[in-house]
Amino acid sequence: MKRIRAWKAAGTAILIAAALTACNSGDSAADNADPIKISVILATGTSNANWDEMLSGARAAARAINAEGGVKGRQIEIDYCNEKNDPNQAAACARKAESSDDIAIVGLESTYAIQSVLPSLRTIPNIGPMALSDAEITCATCYAYDGSLFAAFGAGPYLAKLVGIKSVVNVTQ
C-alpha cells in the first residue's frame, strides 16, 4: 500500500507540473524542441531513508507522458538528485535545482527539508512535497497537495488558525 501511494504521489506531482507547463508554454517550434526538466530530490540507497519507489514513480509518469507525445510536443525529463539522507547534500540538491532550468521540484521527500532545502529555494516551485510542518506549507514557492495523516497533525493548527478556528475537539468511537 505504501509503495502504491508513493508512486501515485510522484506521478500526480509530475502530471501537475506537466499541466502547469502546458498552460504556460509557448507554441513556437524552438520551444517545442527543448525538454521540460523537472527536479526530483529524494534519498535513495541509505539505511535510514530509501525512496526508490518514488523515483520509479516519477520516471514512470514521465515515460507515460512522453509516450503520449509529451506536453505540446515537449518531452518530460527527470533531473534526479540523491540527497543521501544528508543535510549538506540536501542543501546542495536544492541549490542545484534552484540554479537549473528545471521548471519545478516535484514530490520532495527530505528529512532535512526545513533545515536544508527550503532555505535554498527562492523561485523554483516545490510541487507536492511531503509537507510535515508549517514551513513546508507556507514557504513562498511550496505547493503541497497531500501531506498524509502525519502532515494533517503537524499543519492542522496552522491551517485552522488561518480560517479562524479557535478550538478543536477530537471525536472517536
Short mmCIF file of N, CA and C in Angstrom, two decimals:
data_model
loop_
_atom_site.label_atom_id
_atom_site.label_comp_id
_atom_site.label_asym_id
_atom_site.label_seq_id
_atom_site.Cartn_x
_atom_site.Cartn_y
_atom_site.Cartn_z
N MET A 1 0.83 -1.20 0.00
CA MET A 1 0.00 0.00 0.00
C MET A 1 0.87 1.26 0.00
N LYS A 2 1.93 1.26 0.85
CA LYS A 2 2.82 2.41 0.92
C LYS A 2 3.46 2.67 -0.44
N ARG A 3 3.89 1.60 -1.11
CA ARG A 3 4.54 1.72 -2.41
C ARG A 3 3.59 2.32 -3.44
N ILE A 4 2.35 1.87 -3.47
CA ILE A 4 1.37 2.39 -4.44
C ILE A 4 1.11 3.86 -4.17
N ARG A 5 0.99 4.24 -2.90
CA ARG A 5 0.75 5.63 -2.54
C ARG A 5 1.91 6.51 -2.99
N ALA A 6 3.15 6.04 -2.79
CA ALA A 6 4.32 6.81 -3.19
C ALA A 6 4.37 6.99 -4.70
N TRP A 7 4.10 5.94 -5.45
CA TRP A 7 4.09 6.04 -6.91
C TRP A 7 3.02 7.03 -7.35
N LYS A 8 1.87 6.93 -6.73
CA LYS A 8 0.76 7.82 -7.08
C LYS A 8 1.13 9.26 -6.78
N ALA A 9 1.74 9.51 -5.63
CA ALA A 9 2.13 10.87 -5.26
C ALA A 9 3.13 11.44 -6.25
N ALA A 10 4.14 10.69 -6.57
CA ALA A 10 5.16 11.17 -7.51
C ALA A 10 4.55 11.37 -8.90
N GLY A 11 3.74 10.42 -9.33
CA GLY A 11 3.11 10.53 -10.64
C GLY A 11 2.17 11.71 -10.73
N THR A 12 1.41 11.93 -9.68
CA THR A 12 0.48 13.06 -9.66
C THR A 12 1.24 14.38 -9.70
N ALA A 13 2.33 14.45 -8.96
CA ALA A 13 3.13 15.68 -8.96
C ALA A 13 3.69 15.97 -10.35
N ILE A 14 4.16 14.92 -11.03
CA ILE A 14 4.67 15.09 -12.39
C ILE A 14 3.55 15.60 -13.30
N LEU A 15 2.37 15.01 -13.16
CA LEU A 15 1.26 15.43 -14.00
C LEU A 15 0.87 16.88 -13.73
N ILE A 16 0.89 17.28 -12.47
CA ILE A 16 0.57 18.67 -12.12
C ILE A 16 1.58 19.60 -12.77
N ALA A 17 2.86 19.27 -12.63
CA ALA A 17 3.89 20.11 -13.22
C ALA A 17 3.75 20.17 -14.74
N ALA A 18 3.48 19.03 -15.36
CA ALA A 18 3.31 19.00 -16.81
C ALA A 18 2.12 19.84 -17.23
N ALA A 19 1.04 19.75 -16.48
CA ALA A 19 -0.16 20.53 -16.81
C ALA A 19 0.11 22.02 -16.68
N LEU A 20 0.81 22.41 -15.61
CA LEU A 20 1.14 23.82 -15.44
C LEU A 20 2.01 24.32 -16.58
N THR A 21 2.94 23.49 -16.99
CA THR A 21 3.82 23.86 -18.10
C THR A 21 3.03 23.97 -19.39
N ALA A 22 2.13 23.05 -19.62
CA ALA A 22 1.33 23.08 -20.85
C ALA A 22 0.53 24.36 -20.94
N CYS A 23 0.04 24.82 -19.82
CA CYS A 23 -0.76 26.05 -19.81
C CYS A 23 0.09 27.28 -20.05
N ASN A 24 1.37 27.22 -19.67
CA ASN A 24 2.22 28.40 -19.73
C ASN A 24 3.26 28.36 -20.83
N SER A 25 3.36 27.28 -21.58
CA SER A 25 4.42 27.19 -22.58
C SER A 25 3.99 27.83 -23.89
N GLY A 26 5.00 28.33 -24.60
CA GLY A 26 4.73 28.94 -25.90
C GLY A 26 4.51 27.87 -26.95
N ASP A 27 4.11 28.30 -28.13
CA ASP A 27 3.82 27.35 -29.20
C ASP A 27 4.85 27.37 -30.31
N SER A 28 5.96 28.10 -30.14
CA SER A 28 6.92 28.18 -31.23
C SER A 28 7.66 26.86 -31.38
N ALA A 29 8.17 26.63 -32.56
CA ALA A 29 8.90 25.38 -32.84
C ALA A 29 10.13 25.28 -31.96
N ALA A 30 10.81 26.40 -31.67
CA ALA A 30 12.00 26.38 -30.83
C ALA A 30 11.66 25.92 -29.41
N ASP A 31 10.54 26.40 -28.88
CA ASP A 31 10.13 25.99 -27.53
C ASP A 31 9.84 24.50 -27.49
N ASN A 32 9.23 23.97 -28.52
CA ASN A 32 8.82 22.57 -28.54
C ASN A 32 10.00 21.61 -28.65
N ALA A 33 11.17 22.09 -29.06
CA ALA A 33 12.33 21.22 -29.22
C ALA A 33 12.98 20.89 -27.88
N ASP A 34 12.91 21.78 -26.91
CA ASP A 34 13.58 21.59 -25.63
C ASP A 34 12.72 20.74 -24.69
N PRO A 35 13.36 19.82 -23.93
CA PRO A 35 12.59 19.04 -22.96
C PRO A 35 12.17 19.90 -21.78
N ILE A 36 11.14 19.46 -21.10
CA ILE A 36 10.70 20.10 -19.85
C ILE A 36 11.40 19.34 -18.73
N LYS A 37 12.26 20.03 -18.01
CA LYS A 37 13.05 19.38 -16.97
C LYS A 37 12.40 19.61 -15.61
N ILE A 38 12.30 18.51 -14.86
CA ILE A 38 11.67 18.54 -13.53
C ILE A 38 12.62 17.93 -12.52
N SER A 39 12.89 18.65 -11.43
CA SER A 39 13.77 18.15 -10.37
C SER A 39 13.02 17.21 -9.44
N VAL A 40 13.70 16.16 -9.05
CA VAL A 40 13.22 15.24 -8.03
C VAL A 40 14.34 15.10 -7.02
N ILE A 41 14.06 15.46 -5.76
CA ILE A 41 15.05 15.36 -4.69
C ILE A 41 14.55 14.33 -3.69
N LEU A 42 15.26 13.22 -3.60
CA LEU A 42 14.90 12.12 -2.70
C LEU A 42 16.17 11.45 -2.19
N ALA A 43 16.04 10.76 -1.07
CA ALA A 43 17.14 9.91 -0.58
C ALA A 43 16.91 8.50 -1.09
N THR A 44 17.94 7.93 -1.70
CA THR A 44 17.89 6.52 -2.09
C THR A 44 19.21 5.88 -1.68
N GLY A 45 19.13 4.58 -1.41
CA GLY A 45 20.34 3.83 -1.10
C GLY A 45 20.94 4.09 0.26
N THR A 46 20.14 4.58 1.21
CA THR A 46 20.67 4.80 2.56
C THR A 46 19.99 3.83 3.52
N SER A 47 20.58 3.67 4.67
CA SER A 47 19.98 2.75 5.65
C SER A 47 18.80 3.38 6.37
N ASN A 48 18.71 4.69 6.39
CA ASN A 48 17.66 5.38 7.13
C ASN A 48 16.48 5.81 6.25
N ALA A 49 16.75 6.20 5.03
CA ALA A 49 15.69 6.65 4.12
C ALA A 49 16.00 6.10 2.73
N ASN A 50 14.99 5.52 2.12
CA ASN A 50 15.18 4.92 0.82
C ASN A 50 13.88 5.03 0.03
N TRP A 51 13.81 6.01 -0.87
CA TRP A 51 12.58 6.31 -1.60
C TRP A 51 12.68 5.91 -3.07
N ASP A 52 13.23 4.71 -3.32
CA ASP A 52 13.35 4.21 -4.69
C ASP A 52 12.01 4.20 -5.41
N GLU A 53 10.94 3.82 -4.69
CA GLU A 53 9.64 3.71 -5.34
C GLU A 53 9.12 5.07 -5.80
N MET A 54 9.44 6.14 -5.08
CA MET A 54 9.01 7.47 -5.53
C MET A 54 9.77 7.89 -6.78
N LEU A 55 11.06 7.59 -6.81
CA LEU A 55 11.84 7.90 -8.01
C LEU A 55 11.32 7.09 -9.20
N SER A 56 11.05 5.83 -8.98
CA SER A 56 10.50 4.99 -10.05
C SER A 56 9.15 5.53 -10.53
N GLY A 57 8.32 5.99 -9.60
CA GLY A 57 7.02 6.56 -9.95
C GLY A 57 7.16 7.81 -10.79
N ALA A 58 8.09 8.68 -10.42
CA ALA A 58 8.31 9.91 -11.19
C ALA A 58 8.79 9.58 -12.60
N ARG A 59 9.73 8.64 -12.68
CA ARG A 59 10.24 8.26 -14.01
C ARG A 59 9.17 7.58 -14.85
N ALA A 60 8.35 6.75 -14.22
CA ALA A 60 7.26 6.08 -14.95
C ALA A 60 6.25 7.09 -15.46
N ALA A 61 5.92 8.08 -14.64
CA ALA A 61 4.97 9.12 -15.06
C ALA A 61 5.54 9.91 -16.24
N ALA A 62 6.81 10.24 -16.18
CA ALA A 62 7.44 10.97 -17.29
C ALA A 62 7.42 10.12 -18.57
N ARG A 63 7.73 8.82 -18.45
CA ARG A 63 7.70 7.94 -19.62
C ARG A 63 6.29 7.87 -20.21
N ALA A 64 5.29 7.79 -19.34
CA ALA A 64 3.91 7.71 -19.82
C ALA A 64 3.51 8.99 -20.56
N ILE A 65 3.87 10.14 -20.02
CA ILE A 65 3.57 11.41 -20.68
C ILE A 65 4.31 11.50 -22.01
N ASN A 66 5.58 11.11 -22.00
CA ASN A 66 6.38 11.16 -23.23
C ASN A 66 5.85 10.21 -24.30
N ALA A 67 5.36 9.04 -23.88
CA ALA A 67 4.82 8.07 -24.83
C ALA A 67 3.57 8.61 -25.53
N GLU A 68 2.88 9.52 -24.88
CA GLU A 68 1.68 10.14 -25.47
C GLU A 68 2.00 11.43 -26.23
N GLY A 69 3.29 11.69 -26.43
CA GLY A 69 3.67 12.88 -27.20
C GLY A 69 4.19 14.02 -26.36
N GLY A 70 4.31 13.82 -25.05
CA GLY A 70 4.83 14.86 -24.18
C GLY A 70 3.80 15.94 -23.91
N VAL A 71 4.29 17.12 -23.60
CA VAL A 71 3.44 18.29 -23.33
C VAL A 71 3.64 19.26 -24.49
N LYS A 72 2.62 19.37 -25.32
CA LYS A 72 2.70 20.20 -26.53
C LYS A 72 3.95 19.84 -27.33
N GLY A 73 4.22 18.54 -27.41
CA GLY A 73 5.35 18.05 -28.19
C GLY A 73 6.68 18.02 -27.45
N ARG A 74 6.72 18.58 -26.26
CA ARG A 74 7.97 18.60 -25.48
C ARG A 74 8.02 17.40 -24.55
N GLN A 75 9.16 16.75 -24.48
CA GLN A 75 9.35 15.59 -23.62
C GLN A 75 9.63 16.02 -22.18
N ILE A 76 9.20 15.21 -21.22
CA ILE A 76 9.49 15.44 -19.80
C ILE A 76 10.81 14.75 -19.49
N GLU A 77 11.69 15.44 -18.80
CA GLU A 77 12.97 14.88 -18.39
C GLU A 77 13.11 15.02 -16.87
N ILE A 78 13.39 13.91 -16.19
CA ILE A 78 13.54 13.92 -14.73
C ILE A 78 15.00 14.21 -14.40
N ASP A 79 15.23 15.22 -13.58
CA ASP A 79 16.56 15.61 -13.12
C ASP A 79 16.66 15.20 -11.65
N TYR A 80 17.13 13.97 -11.40
CA TYR A 80 17.15 13.40 -10.05
C TYR A 80 18.42 13.78 -9.30
N CYS A 81 18.24 14.18 -8.04
CA CYS A 81 19.36 14.45 -7.15
C CYS A 81 19.17 13.64 -5.87
N ASN A 82 20.13 12.79 -5.56
CA ASN A 82 20.07 11.95 -4.35
C ASN A 82 20.58 12.76 -3.16
N GLU A 83 19.68 13.09 -2.25
CA GLU A 83 20.09 13.86 -1.07
C GLU A 83 20.76 12.99 -0.01
N LYS A 84 20.78 11.68 -0.21
CA LYS A 84 21.52 10.70 0.59
C LYS A 84 21.25 10.77 2.09
N ASN A 85 20.10 11.32 2.46
CA ASN A 85 19.76 11.49 3.88
C ASN A 85 20.85 12.26 4.61
N ASP A 86 21.37 13.28 3.96
CA ASP A 86 22.46 14.10 4.48
C ASP A 86 22.07 15.57 4.32
N PRO A 87 22.11 16.36 5.40
CA PRO A 87 21.65 17.75 5.31
C PRO A 87 22.46 18.59 4.32
N ASN A 88 23.75 18.36 4.23
CA ASN A 88 24.58 19.13 3.30
C ASN A 88 24.26 18.76 1.85
N GLN A 89 24.06 17.48 1.60
CA GLN A 89 23.71 17.04 0.26
C GLN A 89 22.30 17.52 -0.12
N ALA A 90 21.38 17.54 0.85
CA ALA A 90 20.02 18.05 0.59
C ALA A 90 20.08 19.52 0.17
N ALA A 91 20.89 20.30 0.87
CA ALA A 91 21.05 21.71 0.51
C ALA A 91 21.67 21.85 -0.87
N ALA A 92 22.66 21.01 -1.17
CA ALA A 92 23.30 21.05 -2.49
C ALA A 92 22.29 20.71 -3.59
N CYS A 93 21.44 19.73 -3.34
CA CYS A 93 20.40 19.37 -4.33
C CYS A 93 19.45 20.54 -4.56
N ALA A 94 19.06 21.21 -3.48
CA ALA A 94 18.14 22.36 -3.62
C ALA A 94 18.81 23.49 -4.39
N ARG A 95 20.07 23.77 -4.08
CA ARG A 95 20.77 24.84 -4.81
C ARG A 95 20.91 24.48 -6.29
N LYS A 96 21.18 23.20 -6.57
CA LYS A 96 21.29 22.74 -7.95
C LYS A 96 19.97 22.95 -8.69
N ALA A 97 18.87 22.57 -8.05
CA ALA A 97 17.55 22.75 -8.68
C ALA A 97 17.25 24.23 -8.89
N GLU A 98 17.54 25.04 -7.90
CA GLU A 98 17.26 26.48 -7.98
C GLU A 98 18.05 27.14 -9.11
N SER A 99 19.27 26.70 -9.34
CA SER A 99 20.11 27.34 -10.36
C SER A 99 19.95 26.71 -11.75
N SER A 100 19.16 25.64 -11.84
CA SER A 100 18.99 24.94 -13.12
C SER A 100 17.87 25.58 -13.94
N ASP A 101 17.63 25.01 -15.11
CA ASP A 101 16.49 25.46 -15.91
C ASP A 101 15.29 24.53 -15.72
N ASP A 102 15.30 23.74 -14.63
CA ASP A 102 14.16 22.89 -14.29
C ASP A 102 12.97 23.78 -13.94
N ILE A 103 11.76 23.33 -14.30
CA ILE A 103 10.58 24.16 -14.06
C ILE A 103 10.04 24.03 -12.65
N ALA A 104 10.35 22.92 -11.95
CA ALA A 104 9.82 22.70 -10.61
C ALA A 104 10.55 21.55 -9.95
N ILE A 105 10.43 21.50 -8.63
CA ILE A 105 10.80 20.32 -7.85
C ILE A 105 9.48 19.62 -7.57
N VAL A 106 9.40 18.32 -7.79
CA VAL A 106 8.16 17.61 -7.50
C VAL A 106 8.40 16.47 -6.52
N GLY A 107 7.41 16.26 -5.65
CA GLY A 107 7.43 15.12 -4.73
C GLY A 107 8.59 15.13 -3.76
N LEU A 108 9.05 16.31 -3.32
CA LEU A 108 10.18 16.40 -2.40
C LEU A 108 9.93 15.56 -1.16
N GLU A 109 10.86 14.69 -0.87
CA GLU A 109 10.82 13.89 0.36
C GLU A 109 12.20 13.96 0.96
N SER A 110 12.36 14.85 1.96
CA SER A 110 13.67 15.03 2.58
C SER A 110 13.50 15.19 4.09
N THR A 111 14.30 14.45 4.82
CA THR A 111 14.33 14.60 6.27
C THR A 111 14.79 16.00 6.64
N TYR A 112 15.52 16.63 5.75
CA TYR A 112 16.12 17.93 6.02
C TYR A 112 15.46 19.06 5.23
N ALA A 113 14.19 18.90 4.90
CA ALA A 113 13.50 19.92 4.09
C ALA A 113 13.55 21.29 4.76
N ILE A 114 13.21 21.36 6.03
CA ILE A 114 13.14 22.66 6.71
C ILE A 114 14.53 23.27 6.89
N GLN A 115 15.49 22.45 7.32
CA GLN A 115 16.83 22.97 7.62
C GLN A 115 17.66 23.24 6.37
N SER A 116 17.54 22.39 5.36
CA SER A 116 18.48 22.45 4.24
C SER A 116 17.88 22.81 2.89
N VAL A 117 16.69 22.30 2.60
CA VAL A 117 16.13 22.50 1.26
C VAL A 117 15.40 23.85 1.16
N LEU A 118 14.43 24.09 2.01
CA LEU A 118 13.62 25.30 1.89
C LEU A 118 14.44 26.59 1.93
N PRO A 119 15.46 26.70 2.81
CA PRO A 119 16.24 27.94 2.80
C PRO A 119 16.97 28.22 1.49
N SER A 120 17.16 27.19 0.67
CA SER A 120 17.86 27.37 -0.60
C SER A 120 16.92 27.69 -1.76
N LEU A 121 15.62 27.59 -1.54
CA LEU A 121 14.65 27.83 -2.61
C LEU A 121 14.26 29.30 -2.64
N ARG A 122 14.30 29.89 -3.83
CA ARG A 122 13.91 31.30 -3.98
C ARG A 122 12.79 31.44 -5.01
N THR A 123 12.95 30.77 -6.16
CA THR A 123 11.99 30.97 -7.24
C THR A 123 11.40 29.68 -7.79
N ILE A 124 12.08 28.57 -7.65
CA ILE A 124 11.59 27.33 -8.25
C ILE A 124 10.41 26.78 -7.45
N PRO A 125 9.30 26.45 -8.10
CA PRO A 125 8.16 25.89 -7.38
C PRO A 125 8.48 24.50 -6.81
N ASN A 126 8.00 24.26 -5.60
CA ASN A 126 8.16 22.99 -4.91
C ASN A 126 6.77 22.36 -4.87
N ILE A 127 6.47 21.50 -5.85
CA ILE A 127 5.12 20.98 -6.02
C ILE A 127 4.99 19.60 -5.38
N GLY A 128 4.01 19.45 -4.53
CA GLY A 128 3.71 18.15 -3.93
C GLY A 128 4.71 17.64 -2.93
N PRO A 129 5.28 18.52 -2.07
CA PRO A 129 6.20 17.99 -1.07
C PRO A 129 5.43 17.19 -0.03
N MET A 130 6.11 16.30 0.65
CA MET A 130 5.51 15.60 1.79
C MET A 130 5.56 16.60 2.94
N ALA A 131 4.58 17.47 3.00
CA ALA A 131 4.57 18.60 3.93
C ALA A 131 4.23 18.14 5.35
N LEU A 132 5.21 18.26 6.23
CA LEU A 132 5.02 17.83 7.61
C LEU A 132 5.11 18.98 8.60
N SER A 133 5.19 20.19 8.11
CA SER A 133 5.36 21.34 9.01
C SER A 133 4.72 22.58 8.41
N ASP A 134 4.55 23.59 9.26
CA ASP A 134 4.05 24.88 8.78
C ASP A 134 4.96 25.44 7.69
N ALA A 135 6.28 25.31 7.88
CA ALA A 135 7.24 25.87 6.93
C ALA A 135 7.07 25.29 5.54
N GLU A 136 6.75 24.01 5.46
CA GLU A 136 6.60 23.36 4.16
C GLU A 136 5.28 23.71 3.49
N ILE A 137 4.35 24.24 4.23
CA ILE A 137 3.07 24.65 3.67
C ILE A 137 3.08 26.13 3.31
N THR A 138 3.81 26.92 4.10
CA THR A 138 3.76 28.37 3.92
C THR A 138 4.91 28.96 3.13
N CYS A 139 5.91 28.16 2.76
CA CYS A 139 7.02 28.75 2.01
C CYS A 139 6.48 29.35 0.71
N ALA A 140 7.13 30.39 0.26
CA ALA A 140 6.62 31.17 -0.87
C ALA A 140 6.50 30.37 -2.17
N THR A 141 7.28 29.32 -2.31
CA THR A 141 7.25 28.56 -3.56
C THR A 141 6.75 27.13 -3.37
N CYS A 142 6.15 26.82 -2.20
CA CYS A 142 5.66 25.47 -1.91
C CYS A 142 4.19 25.32 -2.29
N TYR A 143 3.88 24.21 -2.95
CA TYR A 143 2.52 23.89 -3.34
C TYR A 143 2.21 22.47 -2.91
N ALA A 144 1.96 22.31 -1.60
CA ALA A 144 1.67 20.99 -1.05
C ALA A 144 0.25 20.60 -1.44
N TYR A 145 0.05 19.34 -1.81
CA TYR A 145 -1.30 18.88 -2.12
C TYR A 145 -1.72 17.72 -1.25
N ASP A 146 -0.78 17.01 -0.65
CA ASP A 146 -1.13 15.92 0.24
C ASP A 146 0.06 15.64 1.14
N GLY A 147 -0.14 15.77 2.41
CA GLY A 147 0.94 15.53 3.33
C GLY A 147 0.70 14.32 4.19
N SER A 148 -0.28 13.52 3.90
CA SER A 148 -0.63 12.31 4.63
C SER A 148 -1.19 12.66 6.01
N LEU A 149 -1.49 11.66 6.78
CA LEU A 149 -2.05 11.84 8.11
C LEU A 149 -1.10 12.59 9.02
N PHE A 150 0.21 12.31 8.90
CA PHE A 150 1.19 12.99 9.75
C PHE A 150 1.19 14.49 9.51
N ALA A 151 1.09 14.89 8.27
CA ALA A 151 1.07 16.31 7.95
C ALA A 151 -0.19 16.97 8.49
N ALA A 152 -1.29 16.25 8.46
CA ALA A 152 -2.54 16.82 8.98
C ALA A 152 -2.38 17.18 10.44
N PHE A 153 -1.71 16.34 11.20
CA PHE A 153 -1.49 16.65 12.61
C PHE A 153 -0.51 17.81 12.78
N GLY A 154 0.56 17.82 11.98
CA GLY A 154 1.57 18.87 12.11
C GLY A 154 1.09 20.22 11.63
N ALA A 155 0.40 20.24 10.51
CA ALA A 155 0.00 21.51 9.91
C ALA A 155 -1.41 21.92 10.31
N GLY A 156 -2.17 21.02 10.89
CA GLY A 156 -3.55 21.31 11.25
C GLY A 156 -3.75 22.58 12.06
N PRO A 157 -2.99 22.79 13.13
CA PRO A 157 -3.19 24.00 13.92
C PRO A 157 -2.97 25.29 13.12
N TYR A 158 -1.97 25.29 12.27
CA TYR A 158 -1.71 26.48 11.46
C TYR A 158 -2.86 26.74 10.48
N LEU A 159 -3.29 25.68 9.79
CA LEU A 159 -4.37 25.84 8.83
C LEU A 159 -5.69 26.22 9.51
N ALA A 160 -5.94 25.66 10.68
CA ALA A 160 -7.15 26.02 11.43
C ALA A 160 -7.12 27.51 11.80
N LYS A 161 -5.98 27.97 12.23
CA LYS A 161 -5.84 29.38 12.60
C LYS A 161 -6.09 30.29 11.39
N LEU A 162 -5.61 29.86 10.22
CA LEU A 162 -5.81 30.65 9.00
C LEU A 162 -7.28 30.90 8.70
N VAL A 163 -8.11 29.90 8.96
CA VAL A 163 -9.54 30.05 8.65
C VAL A 163 -10.37 30.47 9.86
N GLY A 164 -9.71 30.80 10.96
CA GLY A 164 -10.40 31.34 12.12
C GLY A 164 -10.90 30.34 13.14
N ILE A 165 -10.50 29.08 13.03
CA ILE A 165 -10.91 28.08 14.02
C ILE A 165 -10.13 28.33 15.30
N LYS A 166 -10.85 28.39 16.40
CA LYS A 166 -10.22 28.70 17.69
C LYS A 166 -10.06 27.48 18.58
N SER A 167 -10.87 26.45 18.39
CA SER A 167 -10.73 25.25 19.21
C SER A 167 -11.11 24.01 18.38
N VAL A 168 -10.55 22.88 18.79
CA VAL A 168 -10.78 21.63 18.08
C VAL A 168 -11.14 20.56 19.09
N VAL A 169 -12.07 19.70 18.72
CA VAL A 169 -12.45 18.58 19.57
C VAL A 169 -12.27 17.31 18.77
N ASN A 170 -11.57 16.34 19.33
CA ASN A 170 -11.44 15.03 18.68
C ASN A 170 -12.59 14.15 19.08
N VAL A 171 -13.22 13.55 18.11
CA VAL A 171 -14.32 12.63 18.38
C VAL A 171 -13.89 11.24 17.91
N THR A 172 -13.93 10.29 18.81
CA THR A 172 -13.54 8.92 18.45
C THR A 172 -14.62 7.96 18.86
N GLN A 173 -14.52 6.78 18.37
CA GLN A 173 -15.51 5.75 18.70
C GLN A 173 -14.89 4.68 19.54
#
